[in-house]
Amino acid sequence: MTRNKIVRSLAGVVELVDKVEPCIELRDTMTGGEAAREMRDANVRYARLVHLEKDLARSSIVTVGDLDRLSDPARPLLEMIDTFQPEIFLDWRDFLTDAVNRSLRGITAETTITVEDDGQPLGVLSAGTVQAFVAASRE
């Protein structure tokens, strides 16, 4: 890879990170109605729902639309965590790796990916946005 190609690729990564949408973290004890209100108050479209059990962590990405479609908004989110999209993590430094390129092939463009920086969530991006970036960087 030439120096110019590396510089262009890194500039592209910075552009991609700038497109990351903010998200909040919801408590798993909240009800669907409480979570929807909190997301609207925070003016975000996405939230992380994390539940810790001993050595196991389960997490999902939730949208306000997901919460609005719940049949019983008074139920705690913990009881419904498995009905939401599982969280997929990607460190922003890995955007240009072959492993990410291969793993994105089997994911639909609408899938939401949590972008991290050293294990800390920065926000979310659609898989389609990351796939388009990877394809453009390969040219």
CSV table of C-alpha atoms in Angstrom, one decimal, residues 23-139:
chain,number,residue,atom,x,y,z
A,23,CYS,CA,-26.7,6.2,21.4
A,24,ILE,CA,-27.6,5.8,25.1
A,25,GLU,CA,-27.5,2.9,27.4
A,26,LEU,CA,-30.8,1.6,28.9
A,27,ARG,CA,-31.2,-0.1,32.2
A,28,ASP,CA,-32.5,-3.7,31.7
A,29,THR,CA,-35.0,-3.0,34.6
A,30,MET,CA,-36.8,-0.3,32.6
A,31,THR,CA,-40.1,-0.9,31.0
A,32,GLY,CA,-40.5,-0.4,27.2
A,33,GLY,CA,-42.5,2.7,27.9
A,34,GLU,CA,-39.8,4.2,30.2
A,35,ALA,CA,-37.1,3.4,27.7
A,36,ALA,CA,-38.9,5.0,24.8
A,37,ARG,CA,-39.4,8.2,26.8
A,38,GLU,CA,-35.8,8.2,27.8
A,39,MET,CA,-34.7,7.8,24.2
A,40,ARG,CA,-37.0,10.6,23.1
A,41,ASP,CA,-35.8,12.9,25.9
A,42,ALA,CA,-32.2,12.2,24.9
A,43,ASN,CA,-33.1,12.8,21.2
A,44,VAL,CA,-31.5,9.6,20.0
A,45,ARG,CA,-32.7,6.9,17.6
A,46,TYR,CA,-30.6,4.1,19.1
A,47,ALA,CA,-29.9,2.6,22.5
A,48,ARG,CA,-27.8,-0.2,23.9
A,49,LEU,CA,-29.6,-2.6,26.2
A,50,VAL,CA,-27.1,-4.6,28.3
A,51,HIS,CA,-27.8,-7.4,30.7
A,52,LEU,CA,-25.1,-8.9,32.9
A,53,GLU,CA,-25.4,-12.5,34.3
A,54,LYS,CA,-22.4,-13.7,36.2
A,55,ASP,CA,-19.8,-14.2,33.5
A,56,LEU,CA,-22.2,-13.6,30.6
A,57,ALA,CA,-23.2,-10.3,29.0
A,58,ARG,CA,-26.1,-10.0,26.6
A,59,SER,CA,-26.6,-6.9,24.7
A,60,SER,CA,-28.9,-5.6,22.0
A,61,ILE,CA,-29.4,-2.5,19.9
A,62,VAL,CA,-32.9,-1.0,20.4
A,63,THR,CA,-34.7,1.7,18.4
A,64,VAL,CA,-37.6,3.8,19.4
A,65,GLY,CA,-39.6,2.0,16.7
A,66,ASP,CA,-38.8,-1.4,18.4
A,67,LEU,CA,-40.1,0.0,21.7
A,68,ASP,CA,-43.2,1.4,20.1
A,69,ARG,CA,-44.1,-2.0,18.6
A,70,LEU,CA,-44.0,-3.8,21.9
A,71,SER,CA,-47.3,-5.5,22.8
A,72,ASP,CA,-46.8,-4.7,26.5
A,73,PRO,CA,-44.8,-1.5,27.1
A,74,ALA,CA,-45.1,-2.1,30.9
A,75,ARG,CA,-42.9,-5.2,30.8
A,76,PRO,CA,-39.3,-4.9,31.9
A,77,LEU,CA,-36.8,-4.9,28.9
A,78,LEU,CA,-34.9,-7.7,30.5
A,79,GLU,CA,-37.8,-10.1,29.7
A,80,MET,CA,-37.6,-9.1,26.0
A,81,ILE,CA,-33.9,-8.6,25.4
A,82,ASP,CA,-33.7,-11.6,23.1
A,83,THR,CA,-36.4,-10.2,20.8
A,84,PHE,CA,-34.2,-7.2,19.9
A,85,GLN,CA,-31.3,-7.2,17.4
A,86,PRO,CA,-28.1,-8.5,19.0
A,87,GLU,CA,-25.3,-6.0,19.3
A,88,ILE,CA,-22.4,-6.3,16.9
A,89,PHE,CA,-19.2,-4.5,18.0
A,90,LEU,CA,-16.5,-3.1,15.7
A,91,ASP,CA,-13.5,-1.0,16.8
A,92,TRP,CA,-13.0,1.9,14.5
A,93,ARG,CA,-9.3,0.9,14.0
A,94,ASP,CA,-10.5,-2.3,12.4
A,95,PHE,CA,-12.5,-0.7,9.5
A,96,LEU,CA,-9.8,-1.5,7.0
A,97,THR,CA,-8.9,-5.0,8.0
A,98,ASP,CA,-9.6,-8.1,5.9
A,99,ALA,CA,-11.4,-9.8,8.8
A,100,VAL,CA,-14.0,-7.0,8.9
A,101,ASN,CA,-14.4,-7.0,5.2
A,102,ARG,CA,-15.1,-10.8,5.3
A,103,SER,CA,-17.4,-10.6,8.3
A,104,LEU,CA,-19.5,-7.8,6.7
A,105,ARG,CA,-20.3,-10.0,3.7
A,106,GLY,CA,-22.9,-12.0,5.6
A,107,ILE,CA,-24.6,-9.0,7.2
A,108,THR,CA,-27.6,-7.1,5.8
A,109,ALA,CA,-27.0,-3.4,5.1
A,110,GLU,CA,-29.7,-2.5,7.6
A,111,THR,CA,-27.9,-4.2,10.5
A,112,THR,CA,-26.7,-1.7,13.2
A,113,ILE,CA,-23.1,-1.9,14.3
A,114,THR,CA,-21.8,-0.4,17.5
A,115,VAL,CA,-18.6,1.5,16.8
A,116,GLU,CA,-16.1,1.3,19.7
A,117,ASP,CA,-12.8,2.9,20.7
A,118,ASP,CA,-10.8,0.5,22.9
A,119,GLY,CA,-14.0,-1.1,24.1
A,120,GLN,CA,-15.9,2.1,24.8
A,121,PRO,CA,-19.0,2.6,22.6
A,122,LEU,CA,-18.8,5.8,20.4
A,123,GLY,CA,-22.2,5.3,18.8
A,124,VAL,CA,-23.7,3.3,15.9
A,125,LEU,CA,-23.5,3.0,12.2
A,126,SER,CA,-25.4,0.9,9.7
A,127,ALA,CA,-23.6,-2.1,8.2
A,128,GLY,CA,-24.3,-0.7,4.8
A,129,THR,CA,-22.4,2.5,5.6
A,130,VAL,CA,-19.4,0.5,6.7
A,131,GLN,CA,-19.7,-1.9,3.7
A,132,ALA,CA,-19.7,1.0,1.3
A,133,PHE,CA,-16.6,2.5,3.0
A,134,VAL,CA,-14.8,-0.8,2.8
A,135,ALA,CA,-15.7,-1.3,-0.8
A,136,ALA,CA,-14.5,2.3,-1.7
A,137,SER,CA,-11.3,1.9,0.2
A,138,ARG,CA,-10.4,-1.3,-1.7
A,139,GLU,CA,-10.6,0.5,-5.1
